[in-house]
Coordinates of C-alpha atoms and ligand atoms in Angstrom, one line a residue:
M1 CA 119.6 117.4 100.5
E2 CA 119.1 121.1 100.2
R3 CA 115.5 122.4 100.7
N4 CA 115.3 124.1 97.2
T5 CA 116.5 120.9 95.4
L6 CA 113.8 118.8 97.3
A7 CA 111.2 121.4 96.5
R8 CA 112.1 121.2 92.8
Q9 CA 111.8 117.5 93.0
I10 CA 108.4 117.7 94.6
I11 CA 107.2 120.0 91.7
N12 CA 108.7 117.7 89.1
T13 CA 106.8 114.7 90.7
C14 CA 103.5 116.6 90.6
L15 CA 104.1 117.4 86.8
E16 CA 105.1 113.7 86.3
M17 CA 101.8 112.7 88.0
T18 CA 99.9 114.7 85.4
I19 CA 101.9 113.2 82.4
L20 CA 101.1 109.7 83.9
G21 CA 97.3 110.6 84.0
L22 CA 97.2 110.1 87.7
N23 CA 95.9 113.6 88.6
Q24 CA 92.4 115.1 88.7
G25 CA 92.8 118.8 88.8
T26 CA 94.8 120.0 91.8
A27 CA 93.6 117.0 93.9
G28 CA 97.0 115.3 94.2
N29 CA 99.7 116.2 96.7
V30 CA 103.3 115.2 97.3
S31 CA 105.7 115.4 100.2
V32 CA 109.2 114.5 101.3
R33 CA 110.5 113.9 104.8
Y34 CA 112.7 116.8 105.8
Q35 CA 114.4 117.6 109.1
E36 CA 111.8 116.9 111.9
G37 CA 108.9 117.1 109.5
M38 CA 108.2 117.3 105.8
L39 CA 108.1 119.5 102.8
I40 CA 104.7 119.4 101.1
T41 CA 102.8 120.9 98.2
P42 CA 100.7 124.0 99.1
S43 CA 96.9 124.1 99.0
G44 CA 95.2 125.0 95.8
I45 CA 98.0 126.2 93.4
P46 CA 98.0 124.5 90.0
Y47 CA 101.1 122.4 89.5
E48 CA 102.3 124.4 86.4
K49 CA 102.4 127.6 88.6
L50 CA 104.4 126.0 91.4
T51 CA 107.8 127.4 92.3
E52 CA 110.2 126.2 95.0
S53 CA 109.1 129.0 97.3
H54 CA 105.5 127.6 97.3
I55 CA 106.5 124.3 98.9
V56 CA 105.7 124.4 102.6
Y57 CA 107.6 123.0 105.5
V58 CA 105.4 121.3 108.2
D59 CA 107.1 120.1 111.4
A60 CA 106.3 116.9 113.2
E61 CA 103.5 118.6 115.2
G62 CA 101.9 120.1 112.1
N63 CA 103.2 123.6 112.6
H64 CA 104.0 125.8 109.6
D65 CA 104.7 129.3 108.5
K66 CA 101.4 131.1 108.8
T67 CA 101.9 132.9 105.5
Q68 CA 101.8 129.5 103.6
L69 CA 99.1 127.1 103.5
P70 CA 100.1 123.4 103.1
S71 CA 97.9 120.9 101.3
S72 CA 94.7 120.3 103.3
E73 CA 95.7 116.6 103.4
W74 CA 99.0 117.2 105.2
R75 CA 97.8 115.2 108.3
F76 CA 98.0 111.8 106.5
H77 CA 101.3 112.6 105.0
L78 CA 102.7 113.2 108.5
A79 CA 101.0 110.0 109.6
A80 CA 102.8 108.1 106.9
Y81 CA 106.2 109.3 108.1
H82 CA 105.3 108.5 111.7
T83 CA 104.1 105.1 110.8
R84 CA 106.8 104.0 108.4
S85 CA 110.4 104.7 109.2
D86 CA 111.4 103.5 105.7
T87 CA 109.3 106.2 104.0
H88 CA 111.0 109.4 102.8
A89 CA 108.4 110.4 100.2
V90 CA 104.6 110.2 99.9
V91 CA 102.4 110.7 96.8
H92 CA 98.7 111.1 97.0
N93 CA 96.1 111.4 94.2
H94 CA 92.6 110.6 93.1
A95 CA 93.6 108.5 90.2
I96 CA 90.4 107.3 88.5
H97 CA 90.8 103.5 88.8
C98 CA 92.1 103.6 92.4
A99 CA 89.2 106.0 93.3
A100 CA 86.7 103.6 91.5
V101 CA 87.9 100.6 93.5
S102 CA 87.9 102.7 96.7
I103 CA 84.2 103.5 96.0
L104 CA 83.5 99.7 95.9
N105 CA 85.3 99.7 99.3
R106 CA 87.5 96.7 98.4
P107 CA 91.2 96.0 98.8
I108 CA 93.0 95.0 95.6
P109 CA 93.6 91.3 96.1
A110 CA 96.5 89.3 94.6
I111 CA 95.2 89.5 91.1
H112 CA 98.7 90.0 89.7
Y113 CA 102.2 89.4 91.1
M114 CA 102.8 93.2 91.2
V115 CA 100.6 93.5 94.1
A116 CA 103.7 92.5 96.0
A117 CA 105.2 95.9 95.1
A118 CA 103.1 97.4 98.0
G119 CA 104.7 94.9 100.4
G120 CA 102.0 92.2 100.9
N121 CA 99.4 90.0 99.2
S122 CA 96.8 92.8 98.9
I123 CA 96.5 96.5 98.9
P124 CA 94.2 97.7 101.6
C125 CA 91.3 100.2 101.5
A126 CA 91.4 102.5 104.5
P127 CA 87.9 103.3 105.8
Y128 CA 86.3 106.6 104.9
A129 CA 86.7 109.8 107.0
T130 CA 86.4 113.4 106.0
F131 CA 89.5 114.7 104.1
G132 CA 92.0 116.6 106.1
T133 CA 90.9 115.2 109.5
S134 CA 92.8 113.4 112.2
E135 CA 90.3 110.6 111.9
L136 CA 91.4 109.9 108.3
S137 CA 95.1 110.1 109.2
E138 CA 94.5 107.5 112.0
H139 CA 92.9 105.1 109.3
V140 CA 95.8 105.8 107.0
A141 CA 98.3 104.9 109.9
V142 CA 96.7 101.6 110.4
A143 CA 96.5 100.7 106.7
L144 CA 100.2 101.7 106.1
K145 CA 101.5 99.8 109.0
H146 CA 102.2 96.6 106.8
R147 CA 102.0 98.1 103.3
K148 CA 103.6 100.9 101.3
A149 CA 100.3 101.9 99.6
T150 CA 96.6 102.0 100.5
L151 CA 93.5 103.1 98.8
L152 CA 91.3 105.5 100.7
Q153 CA 87.6 104.7 100.7
H154 CA 85.5 107.2 98.5
H155 CA 88.7 109.1 97.9
G156 CA 91.9 107.8 96.2
L157 CA 95.4 106.4 96.9
I158 CA 98.5 107.0 99.0
A159 CA 101.9 105.5 98.0
C160 CA 105.1 105.7 100.0
G161 CA 108.7 105.3 99.0
E162 CA 112.3 105.7 100.0
N163 CA 112.3 108.6 97.6
L164 CA 109.9 110.5 95.3
E165 CA 110.8 108.3 92.3
K166 CA 109.9 105.1 94.1
A167 CA 106.7 106.6 95.6
L168 CA 105.5 107.8 92.2
W169 CA 106.4 104.5 90.6
L170 CA 104.4 102.6 93.2
A171 CA 101.4 105.1 92.8
H172 CA 101.4 104.3 89.1
E173 CA 101.7 100.6 89.6
V174 CA 98.7 100.6 92.0
E175 CA 96.7 102.6 89.4
V176 CA 97.5 100.0 86.8
L177 CA 96.5 97.2 89.3
A178 CA 93.2 98.9 90.0
Q179 CA 92.5 99.2 86.3
L180 CA 93.2 95.5 85.9
Y181 CA 91.0 94.6 88.8
L182 CA 88.1 96.7 87.4
C183 CA 88.5 95.0 84.0
T184 CA 88.3 91.6 85.5
L185 CA 85.4 92.5 87.9
A186 CA 83.4 93.5 84.8
I187 CA 83.6 89.8 83.7
T188 CA 83.6 87.8 86.9
D189 CA 83.3 88.4 90.6
P190 CA 85.0 86.9 92.5
V191 CA 88.1 87.3 90.5
P192 CA 90.7 84.5 90.7
V193 CA 93.7 85.4 92.7
L194 CA 97.3 84.1 93.3
D195 CA 97.4 82.0 96.5
D196 CA 99.3 83.0 99.7
E197 CA 102.0 80.5 98.9
E198 CA 102.9 82.0 95.5
M199 CA 102.7 85.5 96.8
A200 CA 105.1 84.5 99.6
V201 CA 107.6 83.5 96.9
V202 CA 107.0 86.7 95.0
L203 CA 107.4 88.8 98.1
E204 CA 110.6 87.0 98.9
K205 CA 111.9 87.8 95.3
F206 CA 111.0 91.5 95.7
K207 CA 113.3 91.7 98.7
T208 CA 116.3 90.6 96.6
Y209 CA 115.6 91.9 93.1
G210 CA 112.8 94.3 93.4
L211 CA 112.5 97.9 94.7
Q212 CA 115.8 97.8 96.6
C213 CA 117.8 98.7 93.6
G214 CA 115.4 101.1 91.8
P215 CA 112.0 101.4 90.3
A216 CA 112.6 98.9 87.5
Q217 CA 110.4 95.8 87.6
P218 CA 111.9 92.6 88.8
Ligands
ZN1 ZN1 92.7 113.7 98.3

């Protein structure tokens, strides 16, 4: 797809994140796989002021045009593309409920069958490292090896997808799951979860009826 079209889709995804209530200020960032690297939102420009020319190309080694500054969190976006060949879009934000669970430093267990949307029977929480560092991107690479989404301890969430629509859909689903988890934690801990056998059934159904054919729920 043409660069300008992808850049417009990135901006629209950012604006959609705001509509969905997933954004805190300019904290979120969005990218798509492009050529040998990716196109990513710039550092520190409010979404409503973004134009296609603000979207930065970063190559596989992290090089970019020196007149443009990519999001400070570009390293873990690249790490996601390196780790997951099925990923063509990455959404990151500091959505309140995901950030809250990440502060508790817990994965989201199989509290609801939609946990399978991230590709397994839990959604992990990658260990803390300073934002923008290689250390953080190494933690992200480990967490995303077997999942399409991960929490980041004391930070937020990353969701991957075959396209921007699916990555944003997953980010929103994970935020809903985090909210559900916090609701139940307020009443009981440990929270009852679906067993591995049932989650295996759900994961199998997702292969056939789930995200393959679009963002609609199975
Ligand atoms: Zn962040």
